[in-house]
Amino acid sequence: MIEVRNLTFSYGKDKQALHGLTFSVKAGEIFGFLGPNGSGKSTTQKILTGILRGYGGTVSLFGDDMRNAHTQAFFQKIGVLFEFPYLYTNLSALDNLYYFASFYPEEQRRDAEELLNELEFKRDFLKKPVSSYSKGMRQRVSMARALINNPRLLFLDEPTSGLDPAGAVLFRKIIEKERKKGTTVLLTTHNMLDADLLCDRVAFISNGNIAALDTPKNLKEKNGNRSIVIDYLYQGKREEQTIEVPELKAGIPFAYDELISVHSQEPTLEDMFIQYTGRGLT
């Protein structure tokens, strides 16, 4: 679905943003492109969606070279959720969606009101101007805009930004529903929870380079420590010890009167990102 080889891009002299990225995304996959602000995530997405040109290397989508893909047929196959909502603020949610839907063949369009209902948009705001919406409401309209044409390839840039926890859960369910339909999803984010819950594979990007690429599970299993934290009572005192998993083969290697809790210490995807890149996500 997406093939990228030795991708480079510069915003000018001494402003190299991408340093030879190579990766691929399979059809029907949710692929996470993860890193902090300024790492090159959004630049990569803008190249893949045809917004930025003048890049080095090769990029192909749907089997076609991106340099020849800036056609109406290409743009009708993709959906894009930008990090910042691109909506006409003087128009309502419905009018925005009716306008954007008009660029696609009628048989390809989804019903705007049904989409907004699926996204739990407040019905009493359907015909009010976007300028009166909260950030979370604008994000819902932006997601509806990305889905209005039933895209085969969906680009999502920080999709849960501005959403409360319930809204974030809803968006993750909708993204999973799209994948079950066969939609390919490229997710760019610095939200590691979204990536861990959604993505089949993730690429860690830092300073315009890919530092690691694998499934979230493999990244954590290959690089995380395997230890257990045990809380227990001994001679009337509460104690805690951390032991390595192999030590448990012979039983708990210390005296105790009562076990209170046993917790495995599993690394998070963010732990792995810091391990590979030496930097945090902010």
Short mmCIF file of C-alpha atoms in Angstrom, two decimals:
data_model
loop_
_atom_site.label_atom_id
_atom_site.label_comp_id
_atom_site.label_asym_id
_atom_site.label_seq_id
_atom_site.Cartn_x
_atom_site.Cartn_y
_atom_site.Cartn_z
CA MET A 1 0.00 0.00 0.00
CA ILE A 2 2.82 2.42 0.96
CA GLU A 3 6.47 1.99 -0.01
CA VAL A 4 9.07 4.53 1.12
CA ARG A 5 12.76 4.26 0.27
CA ASN A 6 15.53 6.63 1.40
CA LEU A 7 13.13 9.54 1.91
CA THR A 8 14.79 12.88 2.55
CA PHE A 9 13.40 16.38 2.86
CA SER A 10 14.79 19.79 3.73
CA TYR A 11 12.99 23.03 4.56
CA GLY A 12 16.07 24.96 3.51
CA LYS A 13 19.77 25.19 4.15
CA ASP A 14 20.70 23.52 7.44
CA LYS A 15 17.03 22.53 8.02
CA GLN A 16 17.11 18.87 7.08
CA ALA A 17 13.87 17.34 8.37
CA LEU A 18 14.15 13.74 7.07
CA HIS A 19 17.36 11.73 6.73
CA GLY A 20 16.66 8.75 4.49
CA LEU A 21 13.56 7.05 5.90
CA THR A 22 12.73 3.55 4.64
CA PHE A 23 9.54 1.70 5.60
CA SER A 24 6.46 0.07 4.12
CA VAL A 25 2.81 -0.23 5.15
CA LYS A 26 0.76 -3.26 4.18
CA ALA A 27 -2.85 -3.11 3.00
CA GLY A 28 -5.28 -3.28 5.92
CA GLU A 29 -2.58 -2.45 8.48
CA ILE A 30 -2.61 0.21 11.18
CA PHE A 31 0.92 1.58 11.11
CA GLY A 32 2.10 3.98 13.79
CA PHE A 33 4.62 6.70 13.10
CA LEU A 34 5.65 7.79 16.58
CA GLY A 35 7.75 10.61 17.89
CA PRO A 36 7.78 13.98 19.64
CA ASN A 37 6.89 17.28 18.02
CA GLY A 38 9.52 18.29 15.48
CA SER A 39 10.73 14.74 14.85
CA GLY A 40 9.57 14.56 11.21
CA LYS A 41 6.22 12.76 11.61
CA SER A 42 4.02 15.45 10.10
CA THR A 43 6.55 16.21 7.35
CA THR A 44 6.42 12.56 6.29
CA GLN A 45 2.63 12.57 6.30
CA LYS A 46 2.52 15.75 4.21
CA ILE A 47 4.76 14.10 1.60
CA LEU A 48 2.61 10.95 1.55
CA THR A 49 -0.58 12.98 1.11
CA GLY A 50 0.85 15.10 -1.71
CA ILE A 51 1.06 18.37 0.22
CA LEU A 52 4.87 18.60 0.18
CA ARG A 53 6.98 18.03 -2.92
CA GLY A 54 10.66 18.40 -3.61
CA TYR A 55 11.66 15.37 -1.55
CA GLY A 56 14.47 12.92 -2.22
CA GLY A 57 14.15 9.15 -2.46
CA THR A 58 11.13 7.22 -3.71
CA VAL A 59 7.56 7.11 -2.41
CA SER A 60 4.77 4.98 -3.88
CA LEU A 61 1.12 4.62 -2.84
CA PHE A 62 -1.29 2.10 -4.36
CA GLY A 63 1.65 0.94 -6.49
CA ASP A 64 2.11 4.36 -8.14
CA ASP A 65 5.04 6.74 -7.75
CA MET A 66 3.91 9.79 -5.76
CA ARG A 67 5.55 12.12 -8.26
CA ASN A 68 2.92 11.03 -10.78
CA ALA A 69 0.05 10.51 -8.36
CA HIS A 70 -1.30 14.04 -7.90
CA THR A 71 -4.52 13.25 -9.70
CA GLN A 72 -8.18 13.41 -8.79
CA ALA A 73 -8.33 9.62 -8.70
CA PHE A 74 -5.52 9.53 -6.12
CA PHE A 75 -7.07 12.10 -3.79
CA GLN A 76 -10.42 10.33 -3.95
CA LYS A 77 -8.81 7.21 -2.44
CA ILE A 78 -7.36 8.86 0.68
CA GLY A 79 -8.76 10.51 3.78
CA VAL A 80 -6.77 12.88 5.99
CA LEU A 81 -7.25 14.06 9.55
CA PHE A 82 -4.83 16.93 10.13
CA GLU A 83 -3.44 17.74 13.58
CA PHE A 84 -5.23 21.09 13.48
CA PRO A 85 -8.82 21.11 12.16
CA TYR A 86 -9.16 22.52 8.64
CA LEU A 87 -12.79 23.59 8.63
CA TYR A 88 -14.75 26.63 7.47
CA THR A 89 -15.60 28.23 10.81
CA ASN A 90 -18.51 30.27 9.44
CA LEU A 91 -20.22 27.07 8.24
CA SER A 92 -21.93 24.39 10.33
CA ALA A 93 -20.71 20.82 10.74
CA LEU A 94 -23.21 19.60 8.16
CA ASP A 95 -22.44 22.34 5.65
CA ASN A 96 -18.71 21.64 5.96
CA LEU A 97 -19.29 17.95 5.29
CA TYR A 98 -21.69 18.58 2.41
CA TYR A 99 -19.08 20.85 0.81
CA PHE A 100 -16.18 18.40 1.17
CA ALA A 101 -18.36 15.48 0.08
CA SER A 102 -19.10 17.31 -3.17
CA PHE A 103 -15.54 16.59 -4.36
CA TYR A 104 -16.23 12.84 -4.49
CA PRO A 105 -18.48 10.65 -6.66
CA GLU A 106 -21.95 10.34 -5.18
CA GLU A 107 -21.72 6.55 -4.86
CA GLN A 108 -18.55 6.92 -2.76
CA ARG A 109 -19.90 9.39 -0.21
CA ARG A 110 -21.03 8.46 3.28
CA ASP A 111 -24.05 10.08 4.88
CA ALA A 112 -22.82 13.17 6.78
CA GLU A 113 -25.44 13.07 9.52
CA GLU A 114 -24.93 9.35 10.13
CA LEU A 115 -21.17 9.90 10.41
CA LEU A 116 -21.59 12.68 12.96
CA ASN A 117 -24.02 10.54 14.93
CA GLU A 118 -21.47 7.69 14.98
CA LEU A 119 -18.93 10.19 16.28
CA GLU A 120 -21.37 11.22 19.04
CA PHE A 121 -21.52 14.80 17.84
CA LYS A 122 -24.06 16.93 19.73
CA ARG A 123 -27.16 17.12 17.54
CA ASP A 124 -28.14 20.61 18.70
CA PHE A 125 -24.87 21.91 17.17
CA LEU A 126 -25.35 20.31 13.74
CA LYS A 127 -26.41 23.57 12.12
CA LYS A 128 -24.47 26.00 14.31
CA PRO A 129 -21.23 27.53 12.98
CA VAL A 130 -17.95 25.74 13.69
CA SER A 131 -16.72 28.92 15.39
CA SER A 132 -19.00 28.05 18.33
CA TYR A 133 -17.57 24.52 18.76
CA SER A 134 -15.17 23.23 21.39
CA LYS A 135 -11.86 21.66 20.30
CA GLY A 136 -13.29 18.17 20.83
CA MET A 137 -16.34 18.96 18.67
CA ARG A 138 -14.11 20.30 15.89
CA GLN A 139 -12.05 17.12 16.08
CA ARG A 140 -15.20 15.05 15.57
CA VAL A 141 -16.14 17.05 12.47
CA SER A 142 -12.58 16.71 11.16
CA MET A 143 -12.72 12.94 11.59
CA ALA A 144 -16.05 12.87 9.76
CA ARG A 145 -14.45 14.89 6.97
CA ALA A 146 -11.62 12.32 6.71
CA LEU A 147 -14.13 9.46 6.46
CA ILE A 148 -16.76 11.10 4.24
CA ASN A 149 -15.36 9.53 1.04
CA ASN A 150 -14.87 5.96 2.34
CA PRO A 151 -11.09 6.17 1.88
CA ARG A 152 -8.97 3.12 1.15
CA LEU A 153 -6.03 4.80 2.92
CA LEU A 154 -6.55 6.94 6.01
CA PHE A 155 -3.96 9.37 7.37
CA LEU A 156 -4.50 10.39 10.99
CA ASP A 157 -2.33 13.05 12.64
CA GLU A 158 -2.85 13.13 16.43
CA PRO A 159 -6.45 11.87 16.11
CA THR A 160 -7.30 11.99 19.84
CA SER A 161 -5.92 15.49 20.39
CA GLY A 162 -8.44 17.67 22.23
CA LEU A 163 -10.67 14.76 23.20
CA ASP A 164 -11.68 13.74 26.70
CA PRO A 165 -10.99 10.09 27.72
CA ALA A 166 -14.41 8.92 26.54
CA GLY A 167 -13.90 10.64 23.19
CA ALA A 168 -10.47 9.04 22.80
CA VAL A 169 -11.96 5.58 23.42
CA LEU A 170 -14.67 6.29 20.84
CA PHE A 171 -12.11 7.36 18.21
CA ARG A 172 -10.06 4.23 18.81
CA LYS A 173 -13.17 2.10 18.27
CA ILE A 174 -13.91 3.93 15.02
CA ILE A 175 -10.34 3.47 13.78
CA GLU A 176 -10.56 -0.26 14.55
CA LYS A 177 -13.88 -0.42 12.70
CA GLU A 178 -12.25 1.16 9.64
CA ARG A 179 -9.44 -1.40 9.74
CA LYS A 180 -11.98 -4.23 9.86
CA LYS A 181 -13.45 -2.83 6.63
CA GLY A 182 -10.01 -3.20 5.03
CA THR A 183 -8.93 0.44 5.32
CA THR A 184 -5.19 1.01 5.72
CA VAL A 185 -4.33 3.53 8.44
CA LEU A 186 -1.15 5.57 8.94
CA LEU A 187 -1.25 7.03 12.44
CA THR A 188 1.21 9.79 13.34
CA THR A 189 1.24 10.61 17.03
CA HIS A 190 3.21 11.15 20.20
CA ASN A 191 0.42 9.45 22.18
CA MET A 192 1.92 6.07 23.00
CA LEU A 193 -1.32 4.69 24.47
CA ASP A 194 -3.11 5.18 21.13
CA ALA A 195 -0.23 3.47 19.35
CA ASP A 196 0.00 0.56 21.77
CA LEU A 197 -3.73 -0.16 21.62
CA LEU A 198 -4.22 0.32 17.88
CA CYS A 199 -1.10 -0.34 15.85
CA ASP A 200 0.01 -3.56 14.19
CA ARG A 201 3.50 -2.11 13.82
CA VAL A 202 5.16 1.13 14.90
CA ALA A 203 8.16 3.12 13.77
CA PHE A 204 9.99 5.33 16.27
CA ILE A 205 11.16 8.53 14.60
CA SER A 206 13.60 10.96 16.17
CA ASN A 207 15.37 13.87 14.51
CA GLY A 208 14.28 12.71 11.07
CA ASN A 209 15.53 9.14 11.46
CA ILE A 210 13.76 5.85 12.17
CA ALA A 211 15.28 4.46 15.36
CA ALA A 212 13.23 1.24 15.52
CA LEU A 213 10.40 -0.51 13.66
CA ASP A 214 8.47 -3.54 14.92
CA THR A 215 5.22 -4.57 16.59
CA PRO A 216 4.58 -2.90 19.97
CA LYS A 217 4.63 -6.34 21.62
CA ASN A 218 8.00 -7.31 20.12
CA LEU A 219 9.59 -3.99 21.02
CA LYS A 220 8.56 -4.37 24.65
CA GLU A 221 9.41 -8.07 24.92
CA LYS A 222 12.82 -7.82 23.28
CA ASN A 223 14.02 -4.86 25.29
CA GLY A 224 12.13 -4.79 28.57
CA ASN A 225 13.37 -6.14 31.88
CA ARG A 226 11.49 -9.20 33.14
CA SER A 227 10.98 -8.55 36.83
CA ILE A 228 8.28 -9.06 39.44
CA VAL A 229 7.40 -6.78 42.37
CA ILE A 230 6.12 -8.68 45.39
CA ASP A 231 4.41 -7.08 48.39
CA TYR A 232 4.27 -9.32 51.45
CA LEU A 233 4.02 -9.51 55.24
CA TYR A 234 6.84 -10.97 57.32
CA GLN A 235 6.97 -10.97 61.13
CA GLY A 236 4.26 -8.33 61.29
CA LYS A 237 5.97 -5.91 58.86
CA ARG A 238 5.00 -5.10 55.28
CA GLU A 239 7.86 -5.54 52.84
CA GLU A 240 8.46 -5.23 49.09
CA GLN A 241 11.02 -6.94 46.90
CA THR A 242 11.75 -6.90 43.18
CA ILE A 243 13.09 -10.11 41.69
CA GLU A 244 13.95 -11.29 38.19
CA VAL A 245 11.50 -13.72 36.56
CA PRO A 246 14.03 -16.62 36.27
CA GLU A 247 14.44 -16.57 40.07
CA LEU A 248 10.82 -17.73 40.45
CA LYS A 249 11.58 -21.13 38.93
CA ALA A 250 12.72 -22.39 42.30
CA GLY A 251 9.95 -20.62 44.20
CA ILE A 252 9.87 -17.30 46.02
CA PRO A 253 13.46 -16.83 47.21
CA PHE A 254 12.76 -15.16 50.58
CA ALA A 255 10.82 -15.78 53.75
CA TYR A 256 7.28 -14.43 54.10
CA ASP A 257 4.16 -14.97 56.15
CA GLU A 258 1.57 -13.69 53.68
CA LEU A 259 1.65 -12.48 50.06
CA ILE A 260 -0.25 -9.24 49.51
CA SER A 261 0.28 -8.68 45.78
CA VAL A 262 2.44 -9.80 42.88
CA HIS A 263 2.92 -7.44 39.91
CA SER A 264 4.91 -7.94 36.74
CA GLN A 265 6.99 -4.93 35.71
CA GLU A 266 6.35 -4.54 32.00
CA PRO A 267 7.90 -1.70 30.00
CA THR A 268 5.63 0.73 28.21
CA LEU A 269 5.99 1.76 24.59
CA GLU A 270 7.18 5.12 25.85
CA ASP A 271 9.92 3.38 27.86
CA MET A 272 11.02 1.69 24.64
CA PHE A 273 10.95 4.96 22.72
CA ILE A 274 13.23 6.60 25.28
CA GLN A 275 15.52 3.55 25.24
CA TYR A 276 15.90 3.68 21.45
CA THR A 277 16.09 7.44 20.98
CA GLY A 278 17.41 8.76 24.25
CA ARG A 279 14.67 11.37 24.43
CA GLY A 280 11.11 11.77 25.67
CA LEU A 281 7.95 12.55 23.75
CA THR A 282 7.57 16.24 24.56
#
